[in-house]
mmCIF file of C-alpha atoms in Angstrom:
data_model
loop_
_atom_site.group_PDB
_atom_site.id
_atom_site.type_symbol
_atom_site.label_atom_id
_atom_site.label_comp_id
_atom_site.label_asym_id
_atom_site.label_seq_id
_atom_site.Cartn_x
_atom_site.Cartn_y
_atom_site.Cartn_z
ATOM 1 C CA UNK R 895 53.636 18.185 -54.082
ATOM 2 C CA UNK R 896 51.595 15.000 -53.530
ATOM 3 C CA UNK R 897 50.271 13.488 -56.029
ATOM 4 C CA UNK R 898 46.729 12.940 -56.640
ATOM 5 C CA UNK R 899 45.080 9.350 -55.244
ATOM 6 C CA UNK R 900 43.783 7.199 -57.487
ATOM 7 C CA UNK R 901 40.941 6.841 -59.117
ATOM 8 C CA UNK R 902 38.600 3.664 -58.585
ATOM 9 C CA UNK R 903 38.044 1.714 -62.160
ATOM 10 C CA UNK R 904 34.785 0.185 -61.015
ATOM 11 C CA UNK R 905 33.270 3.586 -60.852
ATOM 12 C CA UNK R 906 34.070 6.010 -63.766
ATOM 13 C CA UNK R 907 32.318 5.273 -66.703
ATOM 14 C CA UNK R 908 34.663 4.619 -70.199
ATOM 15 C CA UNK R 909 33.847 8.930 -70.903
ATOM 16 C CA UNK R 910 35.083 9.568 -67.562
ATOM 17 C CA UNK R 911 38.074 7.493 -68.234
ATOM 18 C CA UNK R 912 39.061 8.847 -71.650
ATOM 19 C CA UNK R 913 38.569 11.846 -69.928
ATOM 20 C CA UNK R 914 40.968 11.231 -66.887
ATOM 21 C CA UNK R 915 43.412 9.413 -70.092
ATOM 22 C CA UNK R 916 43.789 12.921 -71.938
ATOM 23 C CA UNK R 917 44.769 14.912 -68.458
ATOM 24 C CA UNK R 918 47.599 12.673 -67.793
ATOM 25 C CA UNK R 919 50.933 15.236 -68.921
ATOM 26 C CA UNK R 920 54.031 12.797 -69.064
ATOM 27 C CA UNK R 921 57.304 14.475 -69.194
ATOM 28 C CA UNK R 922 58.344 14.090 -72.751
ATOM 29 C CA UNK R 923 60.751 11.653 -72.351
ATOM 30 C CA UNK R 924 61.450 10.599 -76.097
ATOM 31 C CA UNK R 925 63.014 14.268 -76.302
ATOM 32 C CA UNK R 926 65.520 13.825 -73.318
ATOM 33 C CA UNK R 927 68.752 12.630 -75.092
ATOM 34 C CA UNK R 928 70.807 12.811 -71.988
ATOM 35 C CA UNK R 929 74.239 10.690 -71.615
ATOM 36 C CA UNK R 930 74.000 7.532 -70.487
ATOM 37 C CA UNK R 931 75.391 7.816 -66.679
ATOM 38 C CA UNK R 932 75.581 4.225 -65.394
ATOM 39 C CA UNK R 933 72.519 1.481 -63.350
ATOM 40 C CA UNK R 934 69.603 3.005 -61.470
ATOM 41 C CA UNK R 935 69.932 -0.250 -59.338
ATOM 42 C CA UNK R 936 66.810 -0.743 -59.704
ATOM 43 C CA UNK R 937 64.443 -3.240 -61.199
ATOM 44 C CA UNK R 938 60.874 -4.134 -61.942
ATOM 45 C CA UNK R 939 59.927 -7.403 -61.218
ATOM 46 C CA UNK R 940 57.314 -9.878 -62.807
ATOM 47 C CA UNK R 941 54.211 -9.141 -60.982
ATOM 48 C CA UNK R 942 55.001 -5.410 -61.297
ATOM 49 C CA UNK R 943 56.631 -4.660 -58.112
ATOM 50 C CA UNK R 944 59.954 -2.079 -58.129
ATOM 51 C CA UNK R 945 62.770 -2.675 -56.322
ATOM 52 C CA UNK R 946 65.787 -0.666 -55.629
ATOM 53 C CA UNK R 947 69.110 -2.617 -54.467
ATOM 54 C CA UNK R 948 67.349 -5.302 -53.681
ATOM 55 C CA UNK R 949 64.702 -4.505 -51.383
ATOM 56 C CA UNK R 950 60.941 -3.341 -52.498
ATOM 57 C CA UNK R 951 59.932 0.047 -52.811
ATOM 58 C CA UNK R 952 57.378 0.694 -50.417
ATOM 59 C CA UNK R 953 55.985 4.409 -51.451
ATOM 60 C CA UNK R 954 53.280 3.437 -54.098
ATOM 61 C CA UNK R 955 53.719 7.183 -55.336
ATOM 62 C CA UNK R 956 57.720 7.090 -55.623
ATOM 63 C CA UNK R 957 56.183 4.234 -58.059
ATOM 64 C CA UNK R 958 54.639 6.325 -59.854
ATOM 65 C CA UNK R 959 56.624 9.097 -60.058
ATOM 66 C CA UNK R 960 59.964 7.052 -61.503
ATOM 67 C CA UNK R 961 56.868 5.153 -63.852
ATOM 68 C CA UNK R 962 56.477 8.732 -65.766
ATOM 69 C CA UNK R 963 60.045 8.652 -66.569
ATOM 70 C CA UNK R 964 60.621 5.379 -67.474
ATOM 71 C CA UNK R 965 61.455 4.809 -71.666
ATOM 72 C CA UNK R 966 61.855 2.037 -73.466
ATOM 73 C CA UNK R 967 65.088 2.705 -76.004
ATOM 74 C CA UNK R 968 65.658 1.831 -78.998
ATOM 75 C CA UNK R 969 67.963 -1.511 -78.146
ATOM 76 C CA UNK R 970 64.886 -2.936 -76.208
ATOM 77 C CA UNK R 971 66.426 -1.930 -72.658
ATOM 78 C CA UNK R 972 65.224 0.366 -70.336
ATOM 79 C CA UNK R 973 66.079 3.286 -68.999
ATOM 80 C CA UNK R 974 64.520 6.090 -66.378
ATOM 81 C CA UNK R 975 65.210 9.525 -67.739
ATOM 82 C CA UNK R 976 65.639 13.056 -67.054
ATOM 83 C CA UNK R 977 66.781 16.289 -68.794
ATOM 84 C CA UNK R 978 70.524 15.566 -67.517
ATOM 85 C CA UNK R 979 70.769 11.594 -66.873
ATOM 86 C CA UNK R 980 69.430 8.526 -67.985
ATOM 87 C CA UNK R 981 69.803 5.138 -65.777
ATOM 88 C CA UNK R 982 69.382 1.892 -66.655
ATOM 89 C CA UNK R 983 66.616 0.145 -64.962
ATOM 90 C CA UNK R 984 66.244 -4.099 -65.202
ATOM 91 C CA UNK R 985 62.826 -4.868 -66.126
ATOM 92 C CA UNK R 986 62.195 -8.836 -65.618
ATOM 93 C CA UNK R 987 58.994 -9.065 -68.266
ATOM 94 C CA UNK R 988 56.747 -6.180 -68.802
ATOM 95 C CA UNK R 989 57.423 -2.314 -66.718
ATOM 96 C CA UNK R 990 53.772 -2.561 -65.877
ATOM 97 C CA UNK R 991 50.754 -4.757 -65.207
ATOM 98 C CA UNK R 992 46.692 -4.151 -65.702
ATOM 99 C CA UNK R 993 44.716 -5.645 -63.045
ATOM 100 C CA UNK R 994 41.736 -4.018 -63.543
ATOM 101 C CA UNK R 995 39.175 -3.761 -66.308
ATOM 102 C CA UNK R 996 36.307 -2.055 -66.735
ATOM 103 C CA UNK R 997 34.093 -2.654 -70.058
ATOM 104 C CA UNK R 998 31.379 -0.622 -71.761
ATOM 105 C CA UNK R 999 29.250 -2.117 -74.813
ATOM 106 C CA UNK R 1000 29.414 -5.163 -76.548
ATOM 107 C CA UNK R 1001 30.759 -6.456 -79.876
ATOM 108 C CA UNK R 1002 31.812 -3.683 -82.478
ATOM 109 C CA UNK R 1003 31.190 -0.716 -79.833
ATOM 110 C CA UNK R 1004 33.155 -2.703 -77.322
ATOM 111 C CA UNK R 1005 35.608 -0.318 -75.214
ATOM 112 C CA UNK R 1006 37.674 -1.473 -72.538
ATOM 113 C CA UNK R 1007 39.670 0.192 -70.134
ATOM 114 C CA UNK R 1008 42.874 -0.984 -68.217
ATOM 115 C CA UNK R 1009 43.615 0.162 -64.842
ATOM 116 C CA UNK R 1010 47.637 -0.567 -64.165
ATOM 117 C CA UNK R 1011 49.447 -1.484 -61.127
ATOM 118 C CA UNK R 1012 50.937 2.389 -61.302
ATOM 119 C CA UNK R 1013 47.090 3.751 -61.547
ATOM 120 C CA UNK R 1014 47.458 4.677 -64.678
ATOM 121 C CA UNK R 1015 44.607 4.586 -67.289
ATOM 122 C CA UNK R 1016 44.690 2.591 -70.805
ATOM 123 C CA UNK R 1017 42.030 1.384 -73.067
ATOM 124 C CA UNK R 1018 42.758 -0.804 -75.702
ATOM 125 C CA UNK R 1019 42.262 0.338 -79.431
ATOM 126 C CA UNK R 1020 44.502 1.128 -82.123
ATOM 127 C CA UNK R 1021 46.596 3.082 -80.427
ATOM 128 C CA UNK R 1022 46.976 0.659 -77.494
ATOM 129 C CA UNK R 1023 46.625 -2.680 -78.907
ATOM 130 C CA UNK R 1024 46.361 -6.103 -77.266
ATOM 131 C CA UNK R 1025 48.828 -8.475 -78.387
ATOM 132 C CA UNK R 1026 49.079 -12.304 -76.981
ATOM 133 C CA UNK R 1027 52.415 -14.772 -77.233
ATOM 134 C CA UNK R 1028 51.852 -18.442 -76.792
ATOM 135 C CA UNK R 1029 53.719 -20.060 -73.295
ATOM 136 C CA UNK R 1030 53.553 -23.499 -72.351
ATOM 137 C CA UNK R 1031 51.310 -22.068 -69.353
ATOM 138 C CA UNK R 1032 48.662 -20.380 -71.996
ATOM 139 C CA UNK R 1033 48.869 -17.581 -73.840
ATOM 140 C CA UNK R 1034 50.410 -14.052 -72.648
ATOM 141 C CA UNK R 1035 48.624 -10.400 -73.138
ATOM 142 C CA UNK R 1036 50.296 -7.672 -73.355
ATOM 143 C CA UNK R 1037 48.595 -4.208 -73.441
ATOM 144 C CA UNK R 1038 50.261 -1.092 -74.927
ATOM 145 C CA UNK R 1039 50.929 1.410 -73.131
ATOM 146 C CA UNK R 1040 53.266 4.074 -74.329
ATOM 147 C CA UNK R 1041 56.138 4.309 -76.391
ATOM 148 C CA UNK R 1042 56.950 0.719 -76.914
ATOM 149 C CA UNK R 1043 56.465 -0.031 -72.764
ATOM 150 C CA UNK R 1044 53.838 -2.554 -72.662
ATOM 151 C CA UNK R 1045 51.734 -3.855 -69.690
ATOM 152 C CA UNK R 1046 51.296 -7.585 -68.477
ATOM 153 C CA UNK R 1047 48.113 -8.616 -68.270
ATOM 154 C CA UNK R 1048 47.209 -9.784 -65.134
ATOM 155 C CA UNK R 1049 45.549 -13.509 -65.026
ATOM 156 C CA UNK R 1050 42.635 -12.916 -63.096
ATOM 157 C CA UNK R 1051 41.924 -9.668 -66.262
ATOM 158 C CA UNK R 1052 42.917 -11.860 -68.860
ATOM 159 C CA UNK R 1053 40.177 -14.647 -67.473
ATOM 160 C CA UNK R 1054 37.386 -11.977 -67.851
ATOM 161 C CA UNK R 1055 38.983 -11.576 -71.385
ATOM 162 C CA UNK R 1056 38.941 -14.872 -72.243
ATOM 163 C CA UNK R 1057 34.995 -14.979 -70.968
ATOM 164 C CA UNK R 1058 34.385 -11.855 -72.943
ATOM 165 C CA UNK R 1059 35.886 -13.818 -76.153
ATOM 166 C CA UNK R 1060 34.136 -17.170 -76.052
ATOM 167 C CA UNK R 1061 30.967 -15.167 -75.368
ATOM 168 C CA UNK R 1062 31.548 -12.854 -79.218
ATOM 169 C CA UNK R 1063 29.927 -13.423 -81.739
ATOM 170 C CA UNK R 1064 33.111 -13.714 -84.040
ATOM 171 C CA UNK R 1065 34.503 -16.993 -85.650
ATOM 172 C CA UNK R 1066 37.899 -16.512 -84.110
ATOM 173 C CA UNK R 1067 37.942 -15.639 -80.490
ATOM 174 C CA UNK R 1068 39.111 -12.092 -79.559
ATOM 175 C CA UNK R 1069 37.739 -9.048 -78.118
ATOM 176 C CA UNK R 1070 36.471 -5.850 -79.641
ATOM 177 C CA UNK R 1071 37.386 -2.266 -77.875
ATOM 178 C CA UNK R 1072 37.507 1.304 -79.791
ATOM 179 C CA UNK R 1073 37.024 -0.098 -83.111
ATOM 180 C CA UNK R 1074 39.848 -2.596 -83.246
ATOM 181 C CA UNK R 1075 39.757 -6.580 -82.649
ATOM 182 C CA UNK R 1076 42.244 -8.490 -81.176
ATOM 183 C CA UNK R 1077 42.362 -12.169 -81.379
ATOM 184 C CA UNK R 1078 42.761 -14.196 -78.265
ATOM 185 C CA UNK R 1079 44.985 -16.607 -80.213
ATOM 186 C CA UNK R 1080 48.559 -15.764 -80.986
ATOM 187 C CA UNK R 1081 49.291 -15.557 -84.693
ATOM 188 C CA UNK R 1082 51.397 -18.011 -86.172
#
């Protein structure tokens, strides 16, 4: 069964998305308690792309598909999981990466929405905080997206962050979305 194409960020409004949000149906991977069979030989590299023995994987929906399975465990590794296995999968700094944004109202009633390099939908909030570390190149977000897997944020999203932040209204810099505030700066 294919699966269906993506939807374009730019042109849902942040209803539409929460909307689209609540139809996704994971498999419920945090129930699976399969053995641990061995290495998926596969790996997710930095700028989100998934490789398997070596060489890229070229089917944006086999992406997908192995993204729904994907858990982090308890140990911090990673594993892709079914009913009857669970594989080990190398994951270089974050499974996925949001490099899209789409933003609705301003301040408090701020809500923005992720788009991820697996199509999936995320807006920040409680539930799916933003979270920055301090690097010598500038800080690193992080968006959460499910079950302790995060998303990188990409530069070009966290720029129109940043912009967002320095144009608030609040004495620290951050961003508002769904009720919640994040603060641009890592804490110390």
């Amino acid at each position: 069964m294919p699966m269906e194409p993506l939807p374009d960020l730019a042109t849902l409004s942040l209803p539409e998305i929460a909307r689209l949000v609540e139809e996704q149906r994971l498999p419920p991977v945090d129930q699976w308690q399969p053995a641990h069979c061995g290495d998926s030989e596969m790996r997710i590299a930095r700028d989100g792309t998934w490789y398997h023995q070596g060489s890229p994987i070229g089917r944006p929906a086999m992406v997908r598909l192995f993204s729904t399975i994907l858990r982090r465990e308890p140990d911090g590794g990673y594993v892709l999981v079914t009913p009857v296995e669970k594989l080990a999968i190398a994951v270089e700094e974050a499974p996925f990466v949001a490099v899209e944004m789409n933003t609705e109202g301003e301040g408090r009633d701020a809500r923005l929405a992720f788009r991820l390099n697996t199509g999936d939908l995320v807006t920040a909030g409680a539930a799916n905080p933003l979270r920055f570390v301090k690097d010598d190149d500038g800080p690193r977000p992080y968006l959460h997206v499910r079950g302790g897997l995060e998303a990188l944020v990409a530069r070009s999203v966290y720029y129109e962050l940043a912009e967002r932040a320095l144009a608030g209204e609040d004495p620290s810099p951050g961003v508002w979305s769904d009720g919640a505030f994040f603060a641009l700066e890592p804490a110390a």
